[in-house]
């Protein structure tokens, strides 16, 4: 089977050409300049007519107008995307696409410049580290069959952060942002080119005493370098160092605390703290073969340390070892939180390395113009995890009770071929092969209440094929019809979900068939629009019960069959050409209508009674979300933007319980509207720009999540101001 994979890949990819050859017409492919600009979606608007499936792109102008406090503010504007705030600062991205669970963004492949950034892309694809949006020139989101080029996850979508490139001329940038709660964000960058070498150094410093639920200090240093080795070869290198401290915690409000309304953002566990440190480096070599063909080989590696100290607590008001601090109402069963004089340290370190080669080759076969993209990747990852229990609420260390090492080795082959059947019709076929071998080595654990050394080694292997096909048809200038189907796949997590009691659960792979059909209008005219119907049929979707998802440690984590279907629609109207010279007015709107439900029998015990949850909605999957924006620009000197977003009601558990539990962890989350306003002004005759933003203008009080362990409210009305100097 293994030796047959390469031939199977290319047979599948090239087969449609032989079937279409008799009736097809040769067509020219896009210009070399455009092709060389392709990243995930393509940086040129014209490439969207060839993108196999729905796609979205936020450019630097969009990010500037949003003045985001974090990437969450940007991703919320994209159709089909649901973002859940955890601590208000957006330090840990919780993002789901088309009804998939947003917990730690596990179901989404997140990359930076085409390189995965999750802790462990195969074994633990969690976003405890989130790239700083301040370093980005844009963001790409791909939800269709084209995502099989990137893997390993192909169930939800691909998010690719695009970092800024070295400028041709010497150029610098200084930005400063001040806000409530001691917020101080500063960034500085400088870059240029000397001969055949380009460089860009970027430094971001962020801190706040208290932004909603968190205080934090972050330093993010990155460097990007390019070298022209020869007329046909270039080399690029990138390094990054990220260091974060925050007083992030899992504990949230009880329902009684929320109902009282006088402790919305209280620090319930002030000694909790999280430290994240990440080192990353990559080197890419691009060889231009001429005739629009090139080969890019990338060597990358990164290590992430994530150490989290959290105070223990109990829902029993009479718990032993209590500190004397109790939150909530102890007269209501489950309505209070008793803080304990002990803590736990969840210390994890991840090491990831990979080598990938990709080829881009326009060619002719049987008189049909085509573009082949394909390649191979080898990746290795290792995770070290320890649980250390301290005897004081603020203990810096303690007794080692759990120790585990997880290792994984993965190999991928992938190919995608676009057939230009005619000037109007293209067919894109692709296939990905994933091989993954992994092992868990448990060296210390708790047995019958006692921690002791052990040696439990378990592992497994998998080999799977992930096919996909997409069709793009130009109906008229600027109008494109598209459709596609692909196999959704996410490898079995070595360690994805852990019960609250600490029991490791073995998960199956997630598999689905993802189908979409839509129409897109894009071009030089004054409006753009896209409308997509999607249908995702999961044979097995993982429903997390980890502590980060508010898990109770009961029931199964293999969620079984689920069904996701709905409609995404969005567009933008540019009214500048109808206004006097110098004035620009853009109106944007989008909405997602969604149904995500359990589609097969599955029984869960509730108060001792088994309940069949077939037909129940999946957690954290609002049936409607919507965004609207209005942007005004005057002569490139003055700008203003109003943004509004609506999130429909959500259930927080498989039982779809409407009534809130006293502990605040389950119960329906009501719908809410949030409005933001930003403005900026370039001082005439200078390179200085002043900016201001107000988040949640109406000061809407709403529940953002009941995870990880209690209620978290959304950010209240928040003011900040900025100054930006270019030189």
XYZ file of C-alpha atoms in Angstrom:
727
model
C 0.000 0.000 0.000
C 2.758 2.432 0.898
C 4.625 2.085 -2.381
C 1.442 2.660 -4.342
C 0.671 6.060 -2.844
C 2.682 8.255 -5.258
C 1.173 6.611 -8.331
C -2.299 6.730 -6.800
C -1.867 10.410 -6.048
C -0.934 11.439 -9.536
C -3.345 9.029 -11.220
C -6.225 10.633 -9.351
C -4.977 14.145 -9.985
C -4.362 13.664 -13.710
C -7.272 11.347 -14.563
C -9.843 14.069 -15.393
C -7.589 15.377 -18.143
C -7.855 12.164 -20.099
C -11.635 12.149 -19.643
C -11.962 15.763 -20.790
C -9.354 15.757 -23.536
C -11.688 14.979 -26.407
C -13.943 18.023 -25.856
C -11.640 20.538 -24.183
C -10.158 23.725 -25.540
C -6.672 24.949 -24.693
C -6.565 28.036 -22.538
C -3.817 30.303 -21.318
C -2.888 30.442 -17.664
C -2.440 33.625 -15.624
C 0.701 35.701 -15.894
C 3.896 34.643 -14.165
C 3.782 37.588 -11.807
C 0.355 36.578 -10.565
C 1.271 32.929 -10.163
C 4.374 33.712 -8.179
C 2.202 35.703 -5.761
C 0.118 32.678 -4.762
C 0.238 31.837 -1.061
C -2.822 29.990 0.231
C -5.496 31.850 -1.680
C -3.439 34.144 -3.858
C -2.639 37.755 -3.135
C -4.278 39.003 -6.303
C -8.055 39.374 -6.491
C -8.083 37.776 -9.938
C -6.877 34.479 -8.522
C -10.141 33.989 -6.650
C -11.728 32.844 -9.904
C -9.477 29.750 -9.725
C -9.663 29.118 -5.966
C -11.292 25.699 -5.430
C -13.963 26.659 -2.926
C -14.945 29.543 -0.697
C -12.218 31.920 0.400
C -11.772 35.131 2.367
C -8.912 37.560 2.672
C -8.288 40.473 5.023
C -5.708 42.923 3.753
C -3.597 45.422 5.636
C -6.117 48.211 5.018
C -8.837 46.079 6.622
C -6.710 45.373 9.692
C -5.804 49.051 9.986
C -9.446 50.142 9.900
C -10.474 47.572 12.529
C -7.739 48.656 14.987
C -7.932 45.160 16.521
C -6.927 44.534 20.106
C -6.245 40.973 18.953
C -6.789 38.771 15.942
C -10.235 37.904 17.304
C -11.532 41.296 16.153
C -10.394 40.533 12.612
C -11.594 36.929 12.304
C -15.102 37.823 13.460
C -15.641 39.718 10.210
C -15.222 36.543 8.105
C -18.266 34.509 7.120
C -18.579 31.074 8.678
C -16.139 31.902 11.480
C -17.175 31.913 15.134
C -14.708 33.305 17.683
C -15.192 32.890 21.433
C -13.439 35.301 23.776
C -11.858 33.633 26.774
C -10.119 36.392 28.692
C -10.858 39.565 26.700
C -7.320 40.095 25.453
C -7.435 37.444 22.713
C -4.212 35.805 23.881
C -5.574 32.319 23.184
C -7.621 32.000 20.023
C -10.795 29.917 20.269
C -12.102 29.762 16.708
C -14.486 27.409 14.974
C -15.608 27.299 11.354
C -19.081 26.250 10.205
C -20.242 24.985 13.573
C -17.109 23.122 14.633
C -16.181 23.445 18.284
C -14.026 26.557 18.792
C -12.186 25.258 21.866
C -8.491 26.102 21.388
C -9.073 26.232 17.585
C -8.392 22.484 17.419
C -10.413 21.906 14.257
C -8.669 24.595 12.192
C -5.243 24.428 10.574
C -3.501 27.665 11.595
C -0.318 28.698 9.790
C 2.017 31.673 9.585
C 3.495 32.171 6.126
C 2.495 28.601 5.300
C 4.097 27.000 8.391
C 1.908 25.424 11.129
C 1.968 27.208 14.497
C -0.054 24.929 16.823
C 1.673 23.334 19.798
C 1.761 20.003 17.963
C 0.083 20.044 14.524
C -0.705 16.322 14.774
C -0.727 15.338 18.426
C -1.977 18.511 20.116
C -3.183 21.135 17.611
C -4.058 23.705 20.260
C -3.608 27.458 20.033
C -2.102 28.382 23.371
C 0.200 30.599 21.312
C -1.485 33.004 18.896
C 0.543 35.087 16.403
C 0.398 38.824 17.101
C -1.923 40.514 14.625
C 0.306 43.603 14.814
C 2.979 41.807 12.745
C 0.635 40.923 9.901
C -0.006 42.449 6.499
C -3.037 40.230 5.973
C -4.910 37.049 6.796
C -6.180 34.330 4.445
C -8.990 31.869 5.151
C -9.703 28.867 2.924
C -12.682 26.591 3.613
C -13.046 24.596 0.391
C -11.365 21.598 -1.189
C -8.136 23.528 -1.778
C -7.175 23.017 1.869
C -6.009 19.453 1.165
C -2.725 21.011 0.000
C -1.901 21.969 3.569
C -3.025 19.394 6.187
C -2.998 17.515 8.406
C -6.386 18.949 9.438
C -8.800 19.337 6.528
C -12.114 19.294 8.419
C -12.654 22.971 9.169
C -10.466 25.262 7.157
C -7.077 26.883 6.800
C -6.053 30.182 8.361
C -2.797 31.655 7.128
C -1.260 34.695 8.806
C 0.794 36.729 6.325
C 3.702 38.604 7.876
C 5.141 41.790 6.429
C 7.935 41.520 3.866
C 11.238 43.441 3.744
C 10.691 46.740 1.876
C 12.796 47.714 -1.125
C 13.873 51.012 0.456
C 14.953 51.718 4.021
C 11.769 52.227 6.001
C 10.789 52.364 9.656
C 7.598 52.258 11.634
C 6.770 53.193 15.245
C 3.372 52.633 16.864
C 2.086 53.287 20.360
C -1.336 52.414 21.772
C -2.655 53.347 25.204
C -5.915 52.258 26.766
C -7.872 51.630 29.913
C -6.637 49.123 32.451
C -3.016 50.136 31.983
C -2.907 48.955 28.379
C 0.377 49.806 26.688
C 1.084 48.361 23.243
C 4.224 49.424 21.398
C 5.798 48.161 18.215
C 8.776 49.154 16.141
C 10.033 47.850 12.829
C 12.736 48.717 10.363
C 13.692 47.128 7.090
C 15.209 47.693 3.715
C 17.326 46.178 0.973
C 21.045 46.271 0.306
C 22.146 44.815 -2.980
C 20.673 41.328 -3.216
C 19.678 41.210 0.466
C 16.461 42.348 2.129
C 15.718 42.496 5.832
C 12.955 43.423 8.274
C 13.174 43.485 12.068
C 9.916 43.751 14.008
C 9.459 44.152 17.770
C 6.115 44.091 19.579
C 5.647 44.806 23.285
C 2.209 44.483 24.868
C 1.164 44.840 28.470
C -1.903 45.592 30.558
C -2.635 45.652 34.256
C -6.185 44.418 33.701
C -7.933 43.990 30.359
C -11.217 42.251 31.202
C -9.959 39.115 33.004
C -6.222 39.306 32.353
C -3.121 41.247 33.049
C -0.216 40.393 30.783
C 3.267 41.220 29.523
C 4.309 40.096 26.041
C 7.480 40.573 24.016
C 7.526 39.388 20.407
C 10.695 39.779 18.325
C 10.916 38.609 14.719
C 13.280 38.963 11.800
C 12.761 38.250 8.115
C 15.583 38.127 5.571
C 15.741 37.510 1.815
C 18.772 36.777 -0.353
C 19.000 36.640 -4.138
C 21.426 33.768 -4.617
C 21.327 33.799 -8.415
C 18.994 35.017 -11.160
C 16.961 31.835 -10.709
C 17.301 31.181 -6.980
C 16.464 33.037 -3.807
C 16.787 32.223 -0.138
C 14.696 33.527 2.738
C 15.067 33.102 6.473
C 12.819 33.939 9.386
C 13.342 33.858 13.138
C 11.014 34.607 16.016
C 11.089 34.797 19.800
C 7.879 35.120 21.810
C 7.686 35.546 25.585
C 4.424 35.908 27.507
C 3.397 36.162 31.130
C -0.240 36.538 32.099
C -2.422 35.924 35.120
C -4.792 33.849 33.003
C -7.025 31.441 34.870
C -9.602 28.744 34.133
C -12.085 29.670 36.829
C -15.096 31.810 35.928
C -18.194 33.269 37.538
C -20.961 31.158 38.987
C -24.495 31.878 37.804
C -25.325 33.635 41.076
C -22.312 35.935 40.683
C -23.390 36.788 37.146
C -26.976 37.452 38.230
C -25.813 39.829 40.971
C -23.719 41.764 38.440
C -21.268 43.390 40.850
C -18.284 41.070 40.304
C -18.149 40.711 36.530
C -14.360 40.958 36.210
C -13.162 40.047 39.688
C -9.870 38.141 39.990
C -11.079 34.933 41.624
C -7.658 33.239 41.603
C -5.106 36.076 41.748
C -2.135 33.724 42.098
C -2.804 31.906 38.824
C -0.278 32.593 36.099
C 0.615 31.330 32.655
C 3.998 31.528 30.963
C 4.426 30.878 27.248
C 7.779 31.023 25.492
C 8.316 30.174 21.855
C 11.381 30.052 19.605
C 10.901 29.565 15.870
C 13.126 29.538 12.797
C 12.688 28.661 9.151
C 14.707 28.743 5.946
C 13.127 28.585 2.490
C 14.835 28.126 -0.863
C 12.989 28.935 -4.090
C 14.266 27.789 -7.455
C 12.747 29.327 -10.580
C 12.915 26.865 -13.461
C 11.508 29.329 -15.963
C 8.289 28.981 -17.907
C 6.409 29.851 -14.720
C 7.639 26.776 -12.834
C 9.346 26.874 -9.464
C 10.256 24.671 -6.529
C 10.208 25.866 -2.928
C 11.805 23.889 -0.115
C 11.280 24.946 3.497
C 13.056 23.736 6.610
C 11.339 24.827 9.826
C 11.366 24.204 13.532
C 9.937 25.660 16.703
C 9.691 24.914 20.384
C 6.935 26.101 22.704
C 6.918 26.013 26.485
C 3.531 26.389 28.177
C 3.589 26.338 31.985
C 0.340 27.095 33.787
C 0.030 27.482 37.552
C -3.579 27.338 38.776
C -5.034 27.391 42.277
C -7.251 24.469 43.230
C -10.904 25.024 44.102
C -14.016 23.045 44.958
C -17.772 23.392 44.555
C -18.155 21.962 48.067
C -18.380 24.860 50.561
C -17.169 22.514 53.329
C -14.106 21.307 51.433
C -10.987 20.591 53.454
C -7.869 22.730 53.043
C -9.956 25.814 52.230
C -8.373 29.262 52.301
C -11.484 30.941 53.694
C -12.311 32.610 50.365
C -15.635 31.567 48.854
C -17.218 33.009 45.721
C -20.912 32.854 44.880
C -23.788 31.618 47.026
C -22.965 28.591 49.171
C -26.636 28.149 50.106
C -27.340 26.941 46.556
C -25.934 23.494 45.655
C -23.179 24.050 43.102
C -23.622 27.821 43.339
C -20.323 28.611 45.032
C -16.595 28.156 44.553
C -14.379 27.461 47.553
C -10.720 28.296 47.036
C -8.189 25.789 48.373
C -4.721 26.175 49.857
C -3.039 24.202 47.052
C -2.344 24.511 43.365
C -1.457 22.522 40.284
C 1.196 23.201 37.654
C 0.395 21.969 34.136
C 3.804 22.186 32.497
C 4.190 21.299 28.828
C 6.929 21.679 26.251
C 6.587 20.974 22.540
C 9.248 20.544 19.883
C 8.294 20.515 16.196
C 10.484 20.210 13.120
C 9.722 19.719 9.472
C 10.990 19.712 5.907
C 8.662 20.458 3.019
C 9.101 20.804 -0.740
C 6.424 22.244 -3.021
C 6.454 22.482 -6.787
C 4.373 24.814 -8.942
C 4.375 23.725 -12.578
C 2.175 25.038 -15.396
C 2.140 22.488 -18.202
C 0.254 21.111 -21.186
C -1.298 17.653 -21.369
C -3.379 16.467 -24.312
C -3.701 20.057 -25.443
C -5.065 21.262 -22.104
C -3.334 24.041 -20.180
C -2.861 23.030 -16.561
C -1.209 24.013 -13.304
C 0.173 21.307 -11.033
C 0.948 21.984 -7.380
C 2.325 19.220 -5.262
C 4.977 18.152 -2.863
C 5.971 16.231 0.218
C 6.492 16.982 3.887
C 8.196 15.201 6.755
C 7.395 16.362 10.276
C 8.433 15.227 13.731
C 6.981 16.399 17.034
C 7.668 15.664 20.682
C 5.656 16.739 23.715
C 6.799 16.685 27.339
C 4.069 17.045 29.937
C 4.224 17.132 33.715
C 1.712 17.757 36.470
C 3.197 19.186 39.666
C 1.032 19.686 42.762
C 1.881 22.448 45.213
C 0.763 22.579 48.847
C 0.176 26.355 48.852
C -2.084 28.487 46.681
C 0.975 30.305 45.282
C 3.515 27.471 45.459
C 6.137 27.789 42.724
C 6.782 24.038 42.728
C 5.685 20.847 44.417
C 5.391 17.095 44.031
C 5.587 15.521 40.584
C 2.453 13.401 40.121
C 2.289 12.960 36.338
C 5.042 12.722 33.752
C 4.534 11.836 30.108
C 6.349 12.036 26.767
C 4.535 11.870 23.438
C 6.284 11.441 20.104
C 5.015 11.538 16.558
C 6.477 11.124 13.083
C 4.418 12.148 10.064
C 4.904 12.030 6.323
C 2.688 13.654 3.703
C 2.377 13.543 -0.066
C 0.021 15.945 -1.802
C -0.855 17.050 -5.299
C -3.452 19.279 -6.879
C -3.892 19.840 -10.596
C -5.971 22.601 -12.162
C -7.311 21.776 -15.618
C -8.144 24.793 -17.775
C -10.834 22.979 -19.731
C -11.795 26.193 -21.514
C -11.452 29.917 -21.059
C -14.393 29.751 -18.665
C -14.142 26.347 -16.991
C -11.466 24.920 -14.714
C -11.514 21.636 -12.815
C -9.181 21.137 -9.856
C -8.473 17.628 -8.579
C -6.277 16.813 -5.641
C -5.188 14.066 -3.314
C -3.304 14.035 -0.038
C -1.739 11.039 1.679
C -1.035 11.211 5.409
C 1.042 8.681 7.327
C 1.372 9.202 11.079
C 3.133 7.082 13.673
C 2.850 8.066 17.323
C 3.714 6.835 20.791
C 2.793 7.740 24.372
C 5.252 7.021 27.159
C 3.645 7.510 30.590
C 6.447 7.605 33.152
C 4.577 8.667 36.281
C 0.883 8.744 37.126
C -1.629 8.468 39.945
C -2.799 4.937 40.748
C -5.457 4.412 43.439
C -4.789 7.874 44.778
C -1.004 7.482 44.965
C 1.499 8.965 42.499
C 4.191 6.516 41.514
C 6.639 5.819 38.726
C 5.577 3.552 35.919
C 6.352 2.676 32.334
C 3.291 2.528 30.123
C 4.137 2.774 26.443
C 1.470 2.698 23.757
C 1.480 3.711 20.140
C -0.189 3.296 16.809
C 0.103 4.058 13.103
C -2.274 5.332 10.501
C -2.292 5.779 6.762
C -5.061 7.633 4.978
C -5.914 9.229 1.649
C -7.699 12.589 1.438
C -9.195 13.331 -1.987
C -10.808 16.520 -3.229
C -12.224 18.018 -6.401
C -13.434 21.506 -7.266
C -15.030 23.173 -10.277
C -14.880 26.863 -11.203
C -16.991 28.283 -14.020
C -16.829 31.890 -15.190
C -20.436 32.823 -15.898
C -19.675 36.366 -17.046
C -16.897 38.903 -16.478
C -16.400 39.037 -12.706
C -18.888 36.231 -11.988
C -17.672 32.788 -10.903
C -19.635 29.692 -9.976
C -17.737 27.221 -7.803
C -18.387 23.882 -6.186
C -16.305 21.226 -4.536
C -16.151 18.198 -2.323
C -13.279 16.882 -0.252
C -12.540 14.436 2.512
C -12.295 16.060 5.905
C -9.688 14.491 8.157
C -7.973 15.220 11.451
C -5.512 12.692 12.892
C -6.269 11.018 16.213
C -4.967 13.256 18.962
C -2.275 11.682 21.080
C -3.377 13.927 23.908
C -6.275 16.200 23.044
C -8.848 15.656 25.742
C -8.260 14.981 29.423
C -11.005 14.480 31.971
C -11.177 16.710 35.002
C -9.945 13.709 37.012
C -6.856 13.481 34.820
C -7.789 10.299 32.934
C -6.315 10.210 29.418
C -8.839 9.291 26.748
C -7.956 7.684 23.411
C -9.662 9.402 20.492
C -10.433 8.224 16.992
C -9.634 10.216 13.882
C -12.192 12.789 12.787
C -13.546 12.141 9.317
C -16.130 13.900 7.185
C -17.223 14.674 3.662
C -17.317 18.421 3.060
C -19.336 19.789 0.159
C -19.970 23.348 -0.947
C -21.506 25.182 -3.866
C -21.515 28.912 -4.407
C -21.242 31.966 -6.581
C -18.800 34.848 -6.343
C -18.618 38.299 -7.902
C -15.245 40.034 -7.830
C -13.548 42.474 -10.106
C -12.856 46.104 -10.822
C -16.503 47.148 -10.415
C -17.904 48.904 -7.363
C -19.125 45.795 -5.555
C -18.055 42.280 -4.538
C -20.143 39.423 -3.169
C -19.990 35.722 -2.376
C -22.705 33.264 -1.406
C -21.934 29.659 -0.423
C -24.030 26.687 0.636
C -22.062 24.121 2.641
C -22.774 20.603 3.846
C -20.405 18.732 6.199
C -21.216 15.138 7.121
C -19.061 13.815 9.982
C -18.752 10.115 10.649
C -17.031 11.006 13.910
C -16.542 14.457 15.333
C -14.500 14.933 18.472
C -16.509 16.753 21.143
C -13.902 17.852 23.694
C -14.291 17.179 27.411
C -10.943 18.682 28.378
C -10.802 21.221 31.195
C -10.313 24.007 28.656
C -13.689 23.119 27.126
C -15.447 22.968 30.486
C -15.430 19.172 30.528
C -16.810 17.297 33.482
C -14.957 14.073 32.799
C -18.117 12.075 32.060
C -19.374 10.608 28.820
C -17.539 9.959 25.587
C -15.269 12.314 23.689
C -15.844 10.552 20.388
C -18.928 12.581 19.542
C -20.072 10.301 16.741
C -21.917 11.416 13.637
C -22.748 15.094 13.255
C -24.174 17.126 10.415
C -23.327 20.749 9.604
C -25.065 22.654 6.845
C -25.939 26.228 6.100
C -25.485 29.329 4.009
C -22.765 31.978 4.034
C -23.282 35.289 2.266
C -21.258 38.464 2.261
C -20.370 41.426 0.142
C -18.970 44.927 -0.087
C -20.188 48.035 -1.866
C -17.648 50.739 -2.751
C -19.452 54.041 -3.254
C -16.390 56.223 -3.760
C -16.852 56.522 -7.513
C -20.282 58.076 -6.945
C -18.942 60.691 -4.503
C -16.889 63.860 -5.036
C -13.160 63.381 -5.576
C -11.250 62.465 -2.437
C -14.197 60.787 -0.711
C -14.498 57.034 -0.280
C -17.362 55.172 1.370
C -17.404 51.371 1.730
C -20.311 49.334 3.067
C -19.803 45.689 4.010
C -22.153 43.013 5.317
C -22.058 39.264 5.860
C -24.076 36.573 7.561
C -23.896 32.857 8.285
C -26.989 30.686 8.742
C -26.035 27.352 10.265
C -27.403 24.131 11.628
C -24.953 21.808 13.405
C -26.456 18.755 15.082
C -25.822 15.196 16.227
C -27.099 13.041 13.387
C -27.094 9.554 14.889
C -28.249 7.923 18.091
C -26.075 8.720 21.058
C -27.143 8.266 24.648
C -25.952 10.444 27.530
C -26.977 10.025 31.129
C -28.697 13.034 32.707
C -29.759 12.820 36.364
C -29.613 9.056 36.106
C -31.797 8.936 32.994
C -30.356 8.095 29.544
C -31.114 10.767 26.931
C -30.756 10.342 23.175
C -29.138 13.527 21.871
C -29.789 12.809 18.191
C -31.009 16.075 16.663
C -29.486 18.194 19.431
C -27.304 21.118 18.425
C -23.555 20.822 18.947
C -22.024 23.093 21.608
C -20.946 26.641 20.772
C -22.467 26.650 17.287
C -24.765 29.696 16.957
C -27.328 29.282 14.194
C -26.855 32.837 12.998
C -23.965 35.295 13.014
C -23.795 38.583 11.145
C -21.379 41.450 10.583
C -21.806 44.939 9.166
C -19.292 47.716 8.592
C -19.254 51.249 7.219
C -15.899 52.839 6.349
C -15.298 56.437 5.282
C -12.004 57.840 3.950
C -11.153 61.400 2.949
C -8.084 62.092 0.801
C -6.111 59.425 2.615
C -5.866 61.720 5.647
C -9.028 61.059 7.634
C -10.795 57.774 8.184
C -13.607 56.339 10.286
C -15.169 52.896 10.569
C -18.226 51.554 12.331
C -18.448 47.795 12.836
C -21.344 45.801 14.217
C -21.602 42.065 14.856
C -24.430 39.816 15.963
C -24.039 36.382 17.549
C -27.079 34.156 17.947
C -27.885 32.026 20.961
C -25.689 29.025 21.730
C -25.908 25.850 23.732
C -22.949 24.861 25.866
C -23.429 21.110 26.211
C -24.697 18.111 24.275
C -27.948 17.996 26.276
C -28.842 21.519 25.084
C -29.829 22.598 28.579
C -31.702 25.894 28.503
C -31.589 26.629 32.209
C -28.271 27.755 33.616
C -26.600 25.496 36.152
C -25.707 27.285 39.408
C -21.992 26.696 38.726
C -22.311 28.717 35.494
C -20.739 26.096 33.234
C -23.835 25.001 31.324
C -26.970 26.710 30.110
C -27.961 28.572 26.994
C -25.980 31.691 26.059
C -28.282 34.459 24.862
C -27.697 36.305 21.588
C -25.939 39.668 21.610
C -24.991 42.682 19.484
C -21.629 44.466 19.793
C -20.668 47.714 18.040
C -17.166 49.185 17.594
C -16.001 52.541 16.257
C -12.520 53.533 15.075
C -11.134 56.781 13.657
C -7.737 57.968 12.434
C -6.207 61.201 11.162
C -2.897 61.852 9.416
C -1.531 65.229 10.489
C -1.070 67.238 7.257
C 2.534 67.608 6.154
C 3.762 64.886 8.507
C 4.112 61.121 8.695
C 2.240 61.013 11.984
C -1.141 59.359 12.331
C -3.388 59.678 15.384
C -6.043 57.071 16.082
C -8.815 56.274 18.537
C -11.142 53.343 19.018
C -14.116 52.442 21.162
C -14.927 48.761 21.550
C -18.478 47.794 22.554
C -19.824 51.327 22.176
C -23.212 50.485 23.704
C -21.554 48.790 26.703
C -23.495 45.584 26.062
C -23.287 43.166 28.996
C -23.268 39.648 27.624
C -21.935 36.173 28.293
C -19.134 35.373 25.869
C -18.543 31.825 27.112
C -19.147 29.448 30.000
C -15.715 27.938 29.463
C -13.281 26.855 30.734
C -14.871 26.602 34.199
C -17.493 29.278 34.625
C -18.948 32.377 33.017
C -16.799 34.888 31.144
C -18.329 38.164 30.004
C -17.402 39.986 26.844
C -15.240 43.090 26.975
C -17.240 46.098 28.263
C -17.024 49.526 26.632
C -13.327 50.127 26.093
C -11.425 53.245 24.976
C -7.927 53.359 23.496
C -5.844 55.809 21.509
C -2.811 55.420 19.269
C -0.039 57.278 17.503
C 1.771 55.972 14.434
C 4.951 57.430 12.957
C 6.497 56.317 9.666
C 10.033 57.198 8.635
